Tab-separated table of C-alpha atoms in Angstrom:
chain	number	residue	atom	x	y	z
A	1	MET	CA	-13.079	-18.584	-3.086
A	2	VAL	CA	-15.636	-21.041	-4.585
A	3	SER	CA	-17.966	-19.978	-6.847
A	4	ALA	CA	-21.325	-20.455	-4.789
A	5	LYS	CA	-24.953	-19.139	-4.809
A	6	VAL	CA	-25.866	-18.090	-1.321
A	7	SER	CA	-29.642	-17.233	-0.485
A	8	ARG	CA	-30.965	-16.388	3.116
A	9	SER	CA	-28.938	-17.725	5.967
A	10	ALA	CA	-25.791	-20.320	5.082
A	11	VAL	CA	-22.787	-20.525	2.873
A	12	LEU	CA	-19.832	-23.323	3.210
A	13	GLY	CA	-16.657	-22.405	4.419
A	14	ALA	CA	-13.737	-22.106	2.403
A	15	VAL	CA	-11.810	-19.538	0.085
A	16	ALA	CA	-13.222	-15.784	-1.189
A	17	LEU	CA	-16.463	-14.419	-2.457
A	18	SER	CA	-18.419	-15.435	-5.229
A	19	LEU	CA	-21.581	-14.308	-7.604
A	20	VAL	CA	-23.216	-15.784	-10.449
A	21	ALA	CA	-22.674	-16.052	-13.596
A	22	VAL	CA	-23.596	-12.786	-15.532
A	23	PRO	CA	-24.257	-12.456	-19.309
A	24	ALA	CA	-21.617	-11.802	-22.156
A	25	GLN	CA	-22.438	-8.674	-22.865
A	26	ALA	CA	-19.789	-7.892	-20.797
A	27	ALA	CA	-16.944	-9.846	-22.124
A	28	ASN	CA	-15.083	-7.623	-23.346
A	29	GLY	CA	-14.729	-5.613	-20.257
A	30	THR	CA	-17.110	-2.510	-20.874
A	31	THR	CA	-20.262	-3.483	-18.764
A	32	GLY	CA	-19.103	-1.969	-15.065
A	33	ALA	CA	-16.598	-0.063	-16.525
A	34	GLU	CA	-18.726	2.834	-16.731
A	35	PRO	CA	-17.576	6.293	-15.663
A	36	ARG	CA	-17.942	6.822	-11.852
A	37	PRO	CA	-19.143	10.171	-10.525
A	38	ALA	CA	-15.971	12.409	-9.161
A	39	ALA	CA	-15.442	11.617	-5.880
A	40	ALA	CA	-16.066	14.033	-3.185
A	41	ALA	CA	-13.912	13.921	-0.118
A	42	LEU	CA	-14.038	11.102	2.010
A	43	PRO	CA	-15.397	11.660	5.435
A	44	ALA	CA	-14.042	9.967	8.474
A	45	PRO	CA	-14.185	6.636	9.296
A	46	ASP	CA	-17.231	6.071	11.358
A	47	THR	CA	-15.408	3.956	13.874
A	48	ALA	CA	-18.378	3.760	16.350
A	49	GLY	CA	-19.963	2.495	13.541
A	50	LEU	CA	-17.242	-0.047	12.742
A	51	ALA	CA	-16.899	-1.188	16.451
A	52	ALA	CA	-20.435	-1.646	16.136
A	53	VAL	CA	-20.257	-4.074	13.086
A	54	LEU	CA	-17.774	-6.154	14.451
A	55	GLY	CA	-20.064	-6.408	17.718
A	56	SER	CA	-22.407	-7.761	15.184
A	57	VAL	CA	-19.832	-10.026	13.776
A	58	VAL	CA	-19.629	-11.125	17.021
A	59	SER	CA	-22.978	-12.137	17.941
A	60	LYS	CA	-23.697	-13.948	15.194
A	61	GLY	CA	-21.200	-16.533	15.625
A	62	ALA	CA	-17.698	-15.360	14.991
A	63	PRO	CA	-15.259	-16.004	17.750
A	64	GLY	CA	-13.415	-12.659	17.245
A	65	ALA	CA	-13.037	-9.701	14.276
A	66	MET	CA	-11.422	-7.037	13.519
A	67	ALA	CA	-10.508	-3.960	11.626
A	68	ARG	CA	-7.643	-2.091	10.869
A	69	ILE	CA	-8.287	1.405	8.139
A	70	ASP	CA	-5.216	2.921	7.079
A	71	ASP	CA	-6.241	6.799	6.161
A	72	GLY	CA	-2.426	8.028	4.778
A	73	THR	CA	-1.969	9.675	7.882
A	74	LYS	CA	-3.493	7.982	10.522
A	75	VAL	CA	-4.307	4.380	11.445
A	76	TYR	CA	-7.926	3.186	12.886
A	77	ARG	CA	-7.775	-0.091	14.674
A	78	THR	CA	-10.364	-2.070	16.307
A	79	SER	CA	-11.072	-5.828	17.231
A	80	ARG	CA	-13.738	-7.812	19.267
A	81	GLY	CA	-13.658	-11.175	20.539
A	82	VAL	CA	-11.185	-13.262	20.646
A	83	ALA	CA	-8.476	-14.963	18.346
A	84	ASP	CA	-8.067	-18.407	20.599
A	85	ARG	CA	-11.646	-20.290	21.780
A	86	THR	CA	-8.982	-22.340	24.151
A	87	THR	CA	-6.858	-19.771	25.776
A	88	ARG	CA	-9.512	-17.046	24.925
A	89	ARG	CA	-6.542	-14.732	24.296
A	90	ALA	CA	-7.807	-11.506	22.736
A	91	LEU	CA	-7.926	-10.946	18.893
A	92	THR	CA	-5.908	-8.058	17.548
A	93	THR	CA	-5.267	-6.230	14.009
A	94	GLY	CA	-1.723	-7.775	14.190
A	95	ASP	CA	-2.665	-11.433	14.188
A	96	ARG	CA	-1.757	-12.973	10.999
A	97	PHE	CA	-4.410	-14.827	9.231
A	98	ARG	CA	-5.000	-17.084	6.213
A	99	VAL	CA	-6.302	-13.814	3.257
A	100	GLY	CA	-8.232	-16.966	0.655
A	101	SER	CA	-8.543	-15.806	-2.635
A	102	VAL	CA	-7.475	-12.356	-1.929
A	103	THR	CA	-4.623	-14.402	-3.156
A	104	LYS	CA	-5.501	-14.225	-6.446
A	105	THR	CA	-4.726	-10.510	-6.662
A	106	PHE	CA	-1.388	-11.667	-5.805
A	107	SER	CA	-1.344	-13.742	-8.700
A	108	ALA	CA	-3.087	-11.522	-11.202
A	109	VAL	CA	-0.067	-9.122	-10.318
A	110	VAL	CA	2.629	-11.658	-11.131
A	111	LEU	CA	1.135	-12.469	-14.332
A	112	LEU	CA	0.265	-8.598	-15.235
A	113	GLN	CA	4.351	-8.134	-14.242
A	114	LEU	CA	5.166	-10.690	-17.172
A	115	VAL	CA	2.811	-9.365	-19.726
A	116	ASP	CA	4.720	-6.293	-19.122
A	117	GLU	CA	8.140	-7.925	-19.506
A	118	HIS	CA	6.401	-9.389	-22.611
A	119	LYS	CA	6.687	-12.648	-21.648
A	120	LEU	CA	2.616	-13.179	-21.690
A	121	ALA	CA	0.191	-12.061	-23.569
A	122	LEU	CA	-3.247	-11.253	-21.867
A	123	ASP	CA	-5.396	-12.253	-25.278
A	124	ALA	CA	-3.233	-15.326	-25.694
A	125	PRO	CA	-4.490	-18.738	-25.546
A	126	VAL	CA	-3.391	-20.460	-22.511
A	127	ASN	CA	-2.533	-23.986	-24.397
A	128	ARG	CA	0.619	-21.310	-26.389
A	129	TYR	CA	1.921	-21.673	-22.564
A	130	LEU	CA	0.777	-25.006	-21.083
A	131	PRO	CA	0.330	-26.946	-24.257
A	132	GLY	CA	-2.610	-29.575	-24.291
A	133	LEU	CA	-3.631	-28.030	-20.610
A	134	LEU	CA	-6.955	-27.187	-21.822
A	135	PRO	CA	-9.339	-28.387	-23.874
A	136	ASP	CA	-10.402	-25.324	-25.736
A	137	ASP	CA	-8.016	-23.565	-27.154
A	138	ARG	CA	-9.919	-19.941	-27.382
A	139	ILE	CA	-9.646	-19.743	-23.440
A	140	THR	CA	-7.347	-17.041	-23.238
A	141	VAL	CA	-5.424	-15.503	-20.104
A	142	ARG	CA	-7.327	-12.360	-19.589
A	143	HIS	CA	-10.416	-14.834	-19.562
A	144	VAL	CA	-8.681	-16.881	-16.529
A	145	LEU	CA	-7.733	-13.967	-14.792
A	146	SER	CA	-11.728	-12.470	-15.583
A	147	HIS	CA	-12.740	-15.517	-14.549
A	148	ARG	CA	-15.045	-15.859	-18.048
A	149	SER	CA	-13.015	-19.322	-19.560
A	150	GLY	CA	-15.919	-21.740	-18.539
A	151	LEU	CA	-13.933	-23.705	-16.204
A	152	TYR	CA	-15.715	-25.374	-13.547
A	153	ASP	CA	-14.905	-24.977	-10.288
A	154	TYR	CA	-14.156	-28.332	-8.868
A	155	THR	CA	-14.135	-26.843	-5.417
A	156	ASN	CA	-18.493	-27.096	-5.681
A	157	ASP	CA	-17.472	-30.518	-5.513
A	158	MET	CA	-15.004	-30.525	-2.764
A	159	PHE	CA	-16.842	-28.895	-0.237
A	160	ALA	CA	-20.740	-30.219	-1.052
A	161	SER	CA	-20.228	-31.326	2.296
A	162	SER	CA	-18.438	-28.420	4.314
A	163	VAL	CA	-16.707	-30.214	7.448
A	164	SER	CA	-16.078	-33.168	5.651
A	165	GLY	CA	-15.225	-32.307	2.631
A	166	PHE	CA	-12.494	-30.028	4.602
A	167	GLU	CA	-11.278	-33.264	6.496
A	168	ALA	CA	-10.833	-34.837	3.689
A	169	VAL	CA	-8.192	-32.427	2.240
A	170	ARG	CA	-7.066	-30.389	4.941
A	171	ASN	CA	-3.770	-32.560	5.201
A	172	LYS	CA	-3.567	-33.237	1.458
A	173	VAL	CA	-0.740	-32.044	-1.001
A	174	PHE	CA	-2.142	-32.231	-4.502
A	175	THR	CA	-0.304	-31.053	-7.556
A	176	TYR	CA	-1.707	-27.833	-9.861
A	177	ARG	CA	-2.679	-30.268	-12.694
A	178	GLN	CA	-4.523	-32.947	-10.315
A	179	LEU	CA	-6.828	-29.678	-9.473
A	180	VAL	CA	-7.177	-28.647	-13.141
A	181	ASN	CA	-8.385	-32.622	-13.721
A	182	LEU	CA	-10.877	-32.308	-11.225
A	183	SER	CA	-12.294	-29.527	-12.693
A	184	LEU	CA	-12.169	-31.233	-16.506
A	185	LYS	CA	-13.799	-34.167	-14.782
A	186	LYS	CA	-17.418	-31.970	-15.316
A	187	PRO	CA	-19.033	-29.794	-18.425
A	188	ARG	CA	-17.572	-25.823	-18.557
A	189	THR	CA	-19.932	-23.303	-17.800
A	190	ASN	CA	-19.823	-21.248	-20.683
A	191	ALA	CA	-17.905	-21.177	-23.574
A	192	PRO	CA	-15.046	-18.817	-23.213
A	193	GLY	CA	-15.590	-14.817	-22.503
A	194	ALA	CA	-19.573	-15.806	-22.607
A	195	ALA	CA	-20.250	-14.486	-19.069
A	196	TYR	CA	-18.565	-14.263	-16.007
A	197	SER	CA	-18.669	-17.457	-13.043
A	198	TYR	CA	-16.601	-17.559	-10.360
A	199	SER	CA	-14.129	-20.338	-10.715
A	200	ASN	CA	-10.968	-21.239	-8.531
A	201	THR	CA	-9.751	-23.465	-11.362
A	202	ASN	CA	-8.870	-20.010	-13.199
A	203	PHE	CA	-6.533	-18.951	-10.798
A	204	VAL	CA	-4.697	-22.898	-10.208
A	205	VAL	CA	-4.065	-22.444	-13.878
A	206	ALA	CA	-2.741	-18.902	-12.803
A	207	GLY	CA	-0.457	-20.698	-10.941
A	208	LEU	CA	1.161	-23.300	-13.236
A	209	LEU	CA	1.197	-19.832	-15.805
A	210	ILE	CA	3.706	-18.476	-13.275
A	211	GLU	CA	5.761	-21.292	-13.051
A	212	LYS	CA	6.314	-22.270	-16.323
A	213	LEU	CA	7.039	-18.836	-17.191
A	214	THR	CA	9.296	-17.999	-14.875
A	215	GLY	CA	10.607	-21.593	-13.905
A	216	HIS	CA	9.675	-20.532	-10.682
A	217	SER	CA	7.960	-21.614	-7.730
A	218	VAL	CA	4.648	-19.061	-6.840
A	219	ARG	CA	6.139	-18.224	-3.558
A	220	THR	CA	9.361	-17.559	-4.869
A	221	GLU	CA	7.344	-15.178	-7.506
A	222	TYR	CA	5.414	-13.367	-4.540
A	223	GLN	CA	7.816	-12.839	-2.158
A	224	ASN	CA	10.500	-11.325	-5.374
A	225	ARG	CA	8.072	-9.476	-7.033
A	226	ILE	CA	5.492	-8.059	-4.245
A	227	LEU	CA	6.615	-9.040	-0.693
A	228	LYS	CA	10.427	-7.635	-0.704
A	229	PRO	CA	9.646	-4.777	-2.801
A	230	LEU	CA	6.663	-3.744	-0.894
A	231	LYS	CA	8.406	-4.906	2.730
A	232	LEU	CA	5.405	-6.923	3.297
A	233	ARG	CA	7.405	-8.717	6.290
A	234	ASP	CA	4.322	-10.393	7.886
A	235	THR	CA	3.190	-12.146	4.411
A	236	PHE	CA	3.790	-16.088	3.603
A	237	TYR	CA	3.024	-18.477	1.313
A	238	VAL	CA	4.044	-21.861	3.522
A	239	HIS	CA	2.257	-24.217	0.879
A	240	PRO	CA	2.333	-27.199	1.895
A	241	ASP	CA	3.162	-26.445	5.350
A	242	THR	CA	0.189	-26.486	7.566
A	243	LYS	CA	1.287	-24.142	10.308
A	244	ILE	CA	0.592	-19.999	10.291
A	245	PRO	CA	4.171	-18.971	11.934
A	246	GLY	CA	4.290	-16.614	14.266
A	247	GLN	CA	1.153	-15.182	16.298
A	248	HIS	CA	-2.139	-15.527	14.708
A	249	ALA	CA	-5.708	-15.708	15.022
A	250	ASN	CA	-7.129	-19.559	14.795
A	251	GLY	CA	-9.876	-20.205	12.600
A	252	TYR	CA	-12.932	-21.474	12.992
A	253	LEU	CA	-15.290	-23.790	10.902
A	254	THR	CA	-18.783	-23.532	11.557
A	255	ALA	CA	-20.527	-27.331	11.778
A	256	ASP	CA	-22.740	-28.449	9.302
A	257	LYS	CA	-24.829	-29.499	11.684
A	258	THR	CA	-26.991	-26.942	13.876
A	259	GLY	CA	-25.781	-26.935	17.433
A	260	ALA	CA	-22.108	-28.501	16.795
A	261	GLN	CA	-19.028	-27.526	17.972
A	262	PRO	CA	-16.869	-25.337	14.992
A	263	VAL	CA	-14.247	-27.361	13.939
A	264	ASP	CA	-10.754	-25.764	14.491
A	265	ALA	CA	-9.312	-25.274	11.151
A	266	THR	CA	-6.520	-23.472	11.837
A	267	ASN	CA	-3.699	-25.659	10.610
A	268	GLN	CA	-3.990	-27.166	6.724
A	269	THR	CA	-2.477	-27.425	3.484
A	270	VAL	CA	-4.727	-25.137	1.493
A	271	SER	CA	-3.320	-27.104	-1.360
A	272	TRP	CA	-6.931	-27.621	-2.505
A	273	ALA	CA	-6.337	-23.716	-3.426
A	274	GLN	CA	-2.703	-22.816	-3.749
A	275	SER	CA	-2.453	-19.871	-6.097
A	276	ALA	CA	-5.989	-19.523	-5.692
A	277	GLY	CA	-6.380	-18.542	-2.347
A	278	ALA	CA	-3.256	-20.120	0.161
A	279	ILE	CA	-1.525	-16.478	1.466
A	280	ILE	CA	-1.337	-16.148	4.938
A	281	SER	CA	-0.753	-12.051	6.012
A	282	THR	CA	-1.897	-9.298	7.996
A	283	ALA	CA	-4.249	-6.606	8.299
A	284	GLN	CA	-1.094	-3.743	7.772
A	285	ASP	CA	0.086	-5.909	5.186
A	286	LEU	CA	-3.264	-6.020	3.266
A	287	ASP	CA	-3.419	-2.475	3.675
A	288	THR	CA	-0.239	-1.298	2.263
A	289	PHE	CA	-0.415	-4.284	-1.073
A	290	TYR	CA	-3.674	-2.749	-2.086
A	291	SER	CA	-2.993	1.102	-1.676
A	292	ALA	CA	0.438	0.296	-3.392
A	293	LEU	CA	-1.470	-1.795	-6.283
A	294	VAL	CA	-3.529	1.056	-7.375
A	295	ARG	CA	-1.299	3.679	-7.080
A	296	GLY	CA	0.898	1.737	-9.978
A	297	LYS	CA	3.751	0.403	-7.669
A	298	LEU	CA	3.446	-2.831	-8.862
A	299	THR	CA	2.582	-2.732	-12.375
A	300	SER	CA	2.585	-0.309	-15.471
A	301	ALA	CA	-0.109	1.915	-16.007
A	302	ALA	CA	-1.026	0.202	-19.293
A	303	GLN	CA	-1.609	-3.249	-16.770
A	304	LEU	CA	-2.820	-1.423	-14.265
A	305	LYS	CA	-5.578	-0.157	-16.896
A	306	GLU	CA	-6.422	-4.221	-17.889
A	307	MET	CA	-6.723	-5.221	-14.145
A	308	GLN	CA	-9.299	-2.239	-14.092
A	309	ARG	CA	-11.595	-2.861	-17.110
A	310	PHE	CA	-13.868	-4.496	-15.148
A	311	THR	CA	-17.192	-6.772	-15.917
A	312	ARG	CA	-20.488	-6.385	-13.926
A	313	VAL	CA	-21.208	-9.318	-11.418
A	314	ASN	CA	-24.280	-7.251	-9.780
A	315	SER	CA	-25.494	-3.854	-8.504
A	316	THR	CA	-22.585	-3.382	-6.161
A	317	THR	CA	-19.886	-5.235	-7.505
A	318	SER	CA	-17.816	-5.623	-10.507
A	319	TYR	CA	-14.775	-7.994	-11.441
A	320	GLY	CA	-11.687	-7.148	-13.200
A	321	LEU	CA	-8.521	-9.162	-13.511
A	322	GLY	CA	-7.965	-10.793	-10.369
A	323	LEU	CA	-9.701	-7.665	-8.713
A	324	ARG	CA	-12.808	-6.576	-7.322
A	325	ARG	CA	-14.508	-3.677	-7.307
A	326	ARG	CA	-17.374	-2.536	-4.722
A	327	ASP	CA	-19.843	0.655	-5.152
A	328	LEU	CA	-20.844	1.420	-1.558
A	329	SER	CA	-24.351	3.214	-0.811
A	330	CYS	CA	-22.815	7.028	-0.608
A	331	GLY	CA	-21.045	6.504	-4.123
A	332	VAL	CA	-17.514	5.813	-3.374
A	333	SER	CA	-15.971	2.754	-5.004
A	334	VAL	CA	-13.439	0.463	-3.671
A	335	TYR	CA	-11.153	-1.632	-5.422
A	336	GLY	CA	-9.532	-4.742	-3.417
A	337	HIS	CA	-10.648	-8.619	-3.004
A	338	THR	CA	-12.474	-10.933	-0.644
A	339	GLY	CA	-11.443	-14.291	0.972
A	340	ALA	CA	-13.362	-16.909	2.145
A	341	VAL	CA	-10.967	-20.113	3.192
A	342	GLN	CA	-12.130	-22.448	5.835
A	343	GLY	CA	-11.952	-20.495	9.173
A	344	TYR	CA	-11.607	-16.741	8.010
A	345	TYR	CA	-13.469	-14.450	6.202
A	346	THR	CA	-11.620	-11.410	4.650
A	347	TYR	CA	-12.237	-7.957	2.974
A	348	ALA	CA	-9.704	-5.995	2.183
A	349	PHE	CA	-10.449	-2.740	-0.526
A	350	THR	CA	-8.888	0.449	-1.240
A	351	THR	CA	-9.927	3.609	-2.786
A	352	LYS	CA	-9.056	4.526	-6.332
A	353	ASP	CA	-6.231	6.633	-5.511
A	354	GLY	CA	-5.387	3.978	-2.764
A	355	LYS	CA	-5.365	6.718	0.258
A	356	ARG	CA	-7.912	4.718	2.429
A	357	SER	CA	-7.977	1.295	3.195
A	358	LEU	CA	-9.356	-1.152	5.192
A	359	THR	CA	-9.110	-5.000	5.699
A	360	ALA	CA	-11.173	-6.189	8.298
A	361	VAL	CA	-11.474	-10.180	8.944
A	362	ALA	CA	-13.837	-12.469	10.929
A	363	ASN	CA	-12.021	-15.959	12.381
A	364	ALA	CA	-14.793	-18.031	11.055
A	365	SER	CA	-16.365	-19.756	8.222
A	366	ASN	CA	-19.135	-21.257	6.749
A	367	ASN	CA	-21.670	-18.763	8.352
A	368	SER	CA	-23.346	-16.489	6.108
A	369	ALA	CA	-24.917	-14.118	9.152
A	370	VAL	CA	-21.272	-13.744	9.922
A	371	LEU	CA	-20.332	-13.448	6.081
A	372	ASN	CA	-23.006	-10.553	5.942
A	373	ALA	CA	-22.143	-8.656	8.712
A	374	LEU	CA	-19.049	-8.189	8.149
A	375	ALA	CA	-19.458	-6.695	4.539
A	376	GLY	CA	-20.737	-3.468	7.262
A	377	THR	CA	-17.095	-2.447	7.571
A	378	LEU	CA	-16.806	-0.828	3.933
A	379	GLU	CA	-19.937	1.522	5.097
A	380	SER	CA	-18.533	2.217	8.357
A	381	ALA	CA	-14.795	2.778	6.720
A	382	PHE	CA	-15.519	4.417	3.645
A	383	CYS	CA	-18.908	6.393	3.650
A	384	GLY	CA	-18.390	7.610	7.382
A	385	LYS	CA	-21.584	8.359	9.519
A	386	LYS	CA	-23.450	8.700	6.016
A	387	ALA	CA	-23.571	4.798	6.005
A	388	THR	CA	-27.588	3.405	7.225
A	389	ALA	CA	-27.348	1.338	10.451
A	390	THR	CA	-28.583	-1.341	8.157
A	391	ARG	CA	-27.933	-2.289	4.842
A	392	SER	CA	-30.479	-1.537	1.658
A	393	ALA	CA	-32.927	-4.642	1.069
A	394	ALA	CA	-31.935	-4.623	-2.449
A	395	THR	CA	-28.116	-5.053	-1.502
A	396	PRO	CA	-27.408	-8.799	-2.739
A	397	VAL	CA	-26.837	-11.595	-0.122
A	398	GLU	CA	-22.963	-11.618	0.068
A	399	GLN	CA	-21.996	-14.976	-1.344
A	400	GLU	CA	-18.570	-17.558	-0.497
A	401	ASP	CA	-16.205	-18.784	-3.039
A	402	VAL	CA	-15.329	-21.987	-1.818
A	403	ALA	CA	-18.771	-24.403	-1.833
A	404	PRO	CA	-22.803	-24.800	-2.377
A	405	ALA	CA	-24.529	-24.165	0.741
A	406	ASP	CA	-26.129	-26.925	2.458
A	407	PRO	CA	-29.844	-26.976	1.763
A	408	SER	CA	-30.596	-28.228	5.326
A	409	ARG	CA	-28.749	-24.477	6.747
A	410	LEU	CA	-30.747	-22.224	4.192
């Protein structure tokens, strides 16, 4: 979840995957929204390739990895490794886990529903609804949801050291305004609308907007607007509780020092993220969620179109309103989000028509080799055997949206 540029070999651990700032030509959502070629029928998932990717993820340091593909009429489930390093229980695709920045899509959906209800305007200043919160009245709701506000990502400082930073906050409870104030201590990264720059601060502001406009907690709004209608029975927002309910995968934060044991990061408040990254879910629920979203079951067609006004981030990724688009090697584009929270990496994506969805998870973080290997699940799931065994050298290194990489691990 935190904005951090990653290079060569390591990344710090915490909530979803981020990319570097991009120029202002995309400010109105035009760049990155160019027409895509008409897609041919998807090839069958490469299940053998998918299993090989998960094996690679485990070999690179994750205790376990799993993937679930929902192809409409058929479900594919594959897992490797363990959910718990102590008991050695095998990881399964039914285990619950922390989804990290996949939470951002849930928050964006709630706000877009409020737009549909005429309680919010995307191009209105945030300060119209939260007077005096931000230092610039030009920062709009759209800027916040598309990471173009310029608000500094406070997690860059919070997790400058991955393990000690995490231990300092794992049981701490923050208010939204405390987190925003941490951001405002630093200069903004760009003028409002001028560039894309991933920042968890944006979706903390989103949480404040949800609670101000509805008079309810984000937990209540997620429950009433998304979880109940879609019957997502394994999805929870338990903040500030620290435990994952029911059967779940333990999450392991890779130590900053080479050779040190990973830290079991399963129990934590995730209060440092909240509406930017604190949801707990399962692969089945995330497949259901993203499929329903792109099929128009959660917002009006007009707001779904707004969500899909993408800003180009790099050669393979664009960002809309709390939604990513990934362009794969076979010409297929998929829609969803990535997640990185201490102990867990997640990829959750679906096709444009919602007919094929993938959720892939590793119960590790602060490990760029694991992060990059897990990205290969997208190619196996959506490109089938057309996917090459190794990604092109031109493919950007995956980026973790939580904190800057430890220079000693680069």
